[in-house]
mmCIF file of C-alpha atoms in Angstrom:
data_model
loop_
_atom_site.group_PDB
_atom_site.id
_atom_site.type_symbol
_atom_site.label_atom_id
_atom_site.label_comp_id
_atom_site.label_asym_id
_atom_site.label_seq_id
_atom_site.Cartn_x
_atom_site.Cartn_y
_atom_site.Cartn_z
ATOM 1 C CA UNK A 1 -2.629 1.431 -13.909
ATOM 2 C CA UNK A 2 -5.993 0.970 -12.220
ATOM 3 C CA UNK A 3 -6.479 3.190 -9.190
ATOM 4 C CA UNK A 4 -6.600 0.990 -6.125
ATOM 5 C CA UNK A 5 -5.697 1.290 -2.481
ATOM 6 C CA UNK A 6 -2.214 1.579 -1.024
ATOM 7 C CA UNK A 7 -1.831 0.403 2.547
ATOM 8 C CA UNK A 8 1.222 1.467 4.552
ATOM 9 C CA UNK A 9 2.039 -0.513 7.699
ATOM 10 C CA UNK A 10 5.235 -1.024 9.684
ATOM 11 C CA UNK A 11 5.457 -4.789 9.059
ATOM 12 C CA UNK A 12 3.384 -7.952 8.953
ATOM 13 C CA UNK A 13 4.691 -8.994 12.360
ATOM 14 C CA UNK A 14 2.844 -10.820 15.113
ATOM 15 C CA UNK A 15 0.804 -7.855 16.382
ATOM 16 C CA UNK A 16 -2.947 -7.356 16.465
ATOM 17 C CA UNK A 17 -3.021 -4.587 13.845
ATOM 18 C CA UNK A 18 -1.154 -6.780 11.382
ATOM 19 C CA UNK A 19 -3.418 -9.803 11.794
ATOM 20 C CA UNK A 20 -6.538 -7.588 11.701
ATOM 21 C CA UNK A 21 -5.312 -5.995 8.449
ATOM 22 C CA UNK A 22 -4.807 -9.413 6.847
ATOM 23 C CA UNK A 23 -8.378 -10.408 7.780
ATOM 24 C CA UNK A 24 -9.751 -7.163 6.294
ATOM 25 C CA UNK A 25 -7.756 -7.711 3.095
ATOM 26 C CA UNK A 26 -9.543 -11.011 2.414
ATOM 27 C CA UNK A 27 -12.737 -9.044 1.696
ATOM 28 C CA UNK A 28 -11.129 -5.894 0.313
ATOM 29 C CA UNK A 29 -9.137 -7.681 -2.401
ATOM 30 C CA UNK A 30 -12.349 -9.164 -3.827
ATOM 31 C CA UNK A 31 -13.361 -5.773 -5.214
ATOM 32 C CA UNK A 32 -10.247 -3.578 -5.262
ATOM 33 C CA UNK A 33 -6.597 -3.735 -6.259
ATOM 34 C CA UNK A 34 -4.583 -3.469 -3.047
ATOM 35 C CA UNK A 35 -0.876 -2.904 -2.530
ATOM 36 C CA UNK A 36 0.612 -3.301 0.941
ATOM 37 C CA UNK A 37 3.849 -1.437 1.553
ATOM 38 C CA UNK A 38 5.694 -2.513 4.687
ATOM 39 C CA UNK A 39 8.216 -0.032 6.051
ATOM 40 C CA UNK A 40 10.474 -2.528 7.779
ATOM 41 C CA UNK A 41 11.945 -5.727 6.369
ATOM 42 C CA UNK A 42 11.060 -8.022 9.259
ATOM 43 C CA UNK A 43 9.826 -11.576 9.648
ATOM 44 C CA UNK A 44 6.238 -11.998 8.463
ATOM 45 C CA UNK A 45 3.861 -13.786 10.815
ATOM 46 C CA UNK A 46 0.816 -12.956 8.717
ATOM 47 C CA UNK A 47 0.169 -13.966 5.130
ATOM 48 C CA UNK A 48 -1.477 -11.633 2.672
ATOM 49 C CA UNK A 49 -4.409 -13.033 0.708
ATOM 50 C CA UNK A 50 -4.097 -13.756 -2.995
ATOM 51 C CA UNK A 51 -4.583 -10.772 -5.280
ATOM 52 C CA UNK A 52 -2.735 -8.455 -2.931
ATOM 53 C CA UNK A 53 0.600 -6.959 -4.002
ATOM 54 C CA UNK A 54 3.334 -6.650 -1.369
ATOM 55 C CA UNK A 55 6.278 -4.252 -1.481
ATOM 56 C CA UNK A 56 8.868 -4.484 1.294
ATOM 57 C CA UNK A 57 10.847 -1.371 2.127
ATOM 58 C CA UNK A 58 13.725 -1.162 4.581
ATOM 59 C CA UNK A 59 13.496 2.099 6.494
ATOM 60 C CA UNK A 60 15.918 0.847 9.167
ATOM 61 C CA UNK A 61 18.881 0.246 6.837
ATOM 62 C CA UNK A 62 18.007 2.487 3.870
ATOM 63 C CA UNK A 63 15.579 5.203 5.038
ATOM 64 C CA UNK A 64 16.127 7.712 2.210
ATOM 65 C CA UNK A 65 16.032 5.102 -0.558
ATOM 66 C CA UNK A 66 12.882 3.595 1.010
ATOM 67 C CA UNK A 67 11.212 7.008 1.248
ATOM 68 C CA UNK A 68 12.065 7.730 -2.400
ATOM 69 C CA UNK A 69 10.618 4.352 -3.467
ATOM 70 C CA UNK A 70 7.465 4.941 -1.441
ATOM 71 C CA UNK A 71 6.885 8.413 -2.883
ATOM 72 C CA UNK A 72 7.574 7.228 -6.442
ATOM 73 C CA UNK A 73 5.250 4.250 -6.081
ATOM 74 C CA UNK A 74 2.379 6.401 -4.839
ATOM 75 C CA UNK A 75 3.012 9.045 -7.488
ATOM 76 C CA UNK A 76 3.064 6.483 -10.333
ATOM 77 C CA UNK A 77 0.259 4.207 -9.143
ATOM 78 C CA UNK A 78 -2.041 7.159 -8.331
ATOM 79 C CA UNK A 79 -4.118 5.292 -5.723
ATOM 80 C CA UNK A 80 -7.617 6.450 -4.912
ATOM 81 C CA UNK A 81 -6.790 5.973 -1.214
ATOM 82 C CA UNK A 82 -3.786 5.701 1.095
ATOM 83 C CA UNK A 83 -4.631 3.764 4.244
ATOM 84 C CA UNK A 84 -2.066 3.871 7.047
ATOM 85 C CA UNK A 85 -1.737 1.706 10.161
ATOM 86 C CA UNK A 86 0.272 2.485 13.319
ATOM 87 C CA UNK A 87 2.166 5.573 14.455
ATOM 88 C CA UNK A 88 5.206 5.632 12.152
ATOM 89 C CA UNK A 89 3.174 4.616 9.108
ATOM 90 C CA UNK A 90 0.554 7.247 9.924
ATOM 91 C CA UNK A 91 3.235 9.925 10.097
ATOM 92 C CA UNK A 92 4.935 8.959 6.826
ATOM 93 C CA UNK A 93 1.667 8.289 4.979
ATOM 94 C CA UNK A 94 0.116 11.590 6.054
ATOM 95 C CA UNK A 95 3.077 13.620 4.877
ATOM 96 C CA UNK A 96 3.261 11.812 1.528
ATOM 97 C CA UNK A 97 -0.520 11.973 1.071
ATOM 98 C CA UNK A 98 -0.476 15.695 1.770
ATOM 99 C CA UNK A 99 2.498 16.311 -0.553
ATOM 100 C CA UNK A 100 0.945 14.330 -3.407
ATOM 101 C CA UNK A 101 -2.648 15.423 -2.731
ATOM 102 C CA UNK A 102 -3.947 11.893 -2.123
ATOM 103 C CA UNK A 103 -6.879 10.908 0.067
ATOM 104 C CA UNK A 104 -5.433 9.472 3.302
ATOM 105 C CA UNK A 105 -7.069 7.582 6.161
ATOM 106 C CA UNK A 106 -5.103 6.805 9.331
ATOM 107 C CA UNK A 107 -5.757 3.911 11.697
ATOM 108 C CA UNK A 108 -4.925 4.650 15.322
ATOM 109 C CA UNK A 109 -4.486 1.619 17.520
ATOM 110 C CA UNK A 110 -4.685 1.456 21.301
ATOM 111 C CA UNK A 111 -3.001 4.672 22.375
ATOM 112 C CA UNK A 112 -2.615 3.742 26.046
ATOM 113 C CA UNK A 113 0.523 1.721 25.316
ATOM 114 C CA UNK A 114 2.639 4.699 24.231
ATOM 115 C CA UNK A 115 3.796 6.169 27.490
ATOM 116 C CA UNK A 116 4.549 2.875 29.206
ATOM 117 C CA UNK A 117 5.981 0.630 26.513
ATOM 118 C CA UNK A 118 6.927 2.570 23.401
ATOM 119 C CA UNK A 119 10.168 4.321 22.607
ATOM 120 C CA UNK A 120 10.640 8.042 23.087
ATOM 121 C CA UNK A 121 10.637 8.373 19.290
ATOM 122 C CA UNK A 122 7.241 6.622 18.984
ATOM 123 C CA UNK A 123 5.789 8.797 21.732
ATOM 124 C CA UNK A 124 7.135 11.877 19.976
ATOM 125 C CA UNK A 125 5.568 10.795 16.656
ATOM 126 C CA UNK A 126 2.252 10.094 18.383
ATOM 127 C CA UNK A 127 2.299 13.636 19.736
ATOM 128 C CA UNK A 128 3.289 15.161 16.355
ATOM 129 C CA UNK A 129 0.602 13.109 14.618
ATOM 130 C CA UNK A 130 -2.027 14.933 16.644
ATOM 131 C CA UNK A 131 -1.139 18.102 14.802
ATOM 132 C CA UNK A 132 -0.926 16.552 11.364
ATOM 133 C CA UNK A 133 -4.029 14.338 11.677
ATOM 134 C CA UNK A 134 -5.992 17.402 10.578
ATOM 135 C CA UNK A 135 -4.565 16.783 7.074
ATOM 136 C CA UNK A 136 -6.014 13.264 6.996
ATOM 137 C CA UNK A 137 -9.324 12.737 5.275
ATOM 138 C CA UNK A 138 -10.305 10.533 8.183
ATOM 139 C CA UNK A 139 -8.847 9.046 11.358
ATOM 140 C CA UNK A 140 -10.149 5.669 12.489
ATOM 141 C CA UNK A 141 -9.768 4.582 16.100
ATOM 142 C CA UNK A 142 -9.852 0.800 16.126
ATOM 143 C CA UNK A 143 -11.411 0.629 19.567
ATOM 144 C CA UNK A 144 -13.458 2.882 21.775
ATOM 145 C CA UNK A 145 -10.877 2.392 24.526
ATOM 146 C CA UNK A 146 -8.105 3.479 22.143
ATOM 147 C CA UNK A 147 -10.014 6.607 21.133
ATOM 148 C CA UNK A 148 -10.767 7.592 24.710
ATOM 149 C CA UNK A 149 -7.220 6.983 25.976
ATOM 150 C CA UNK A 150 -5.835 8.857 22.985
ATOM 151 C CA UNK A 151 -8.064 11.860 23.672
ATOM 152 C CA UNK A 152 -7.216 11.905 27.386
ATOM 153 C CA UNK A 153 -3.468 11.757 26.830
ATOM 154 C CA UNK A 154 -3.009 13.850 23.726
ATOM 155 C CA UNK A 155 -5.996 16.114 23.069
#
């Protein structure tokens, strides 16, 4: 199989990260094979462009089976890059990328929302991610405001 890019994101819901990803994929799929793995089987509000493979996992109902499928897919497809979006996906993608020795880039969205609106679990993962981000090949902050608020709260 040709080495492409694997993107891990929570879902293709109505959020900004999801719609931004779909816009990026329009250009990316012109030159690279891309597979998008969504962790949660939720309603899609964004459509992937043609030439992009989609694999839906269901971490809510079948977390261990989904994790096994994700690890096996990455092991067999041998992507040149794992690109993760959002807190839970960053956490899972970083661990798998580290275990399988794959290049991993994490996208960190606006961090100021965590303490006010996110669950305790998401806040906990955001905090843990700070320690495991050092295993990422790169961390991309999708806004200057997000980077600054992330540094103030967590670094």
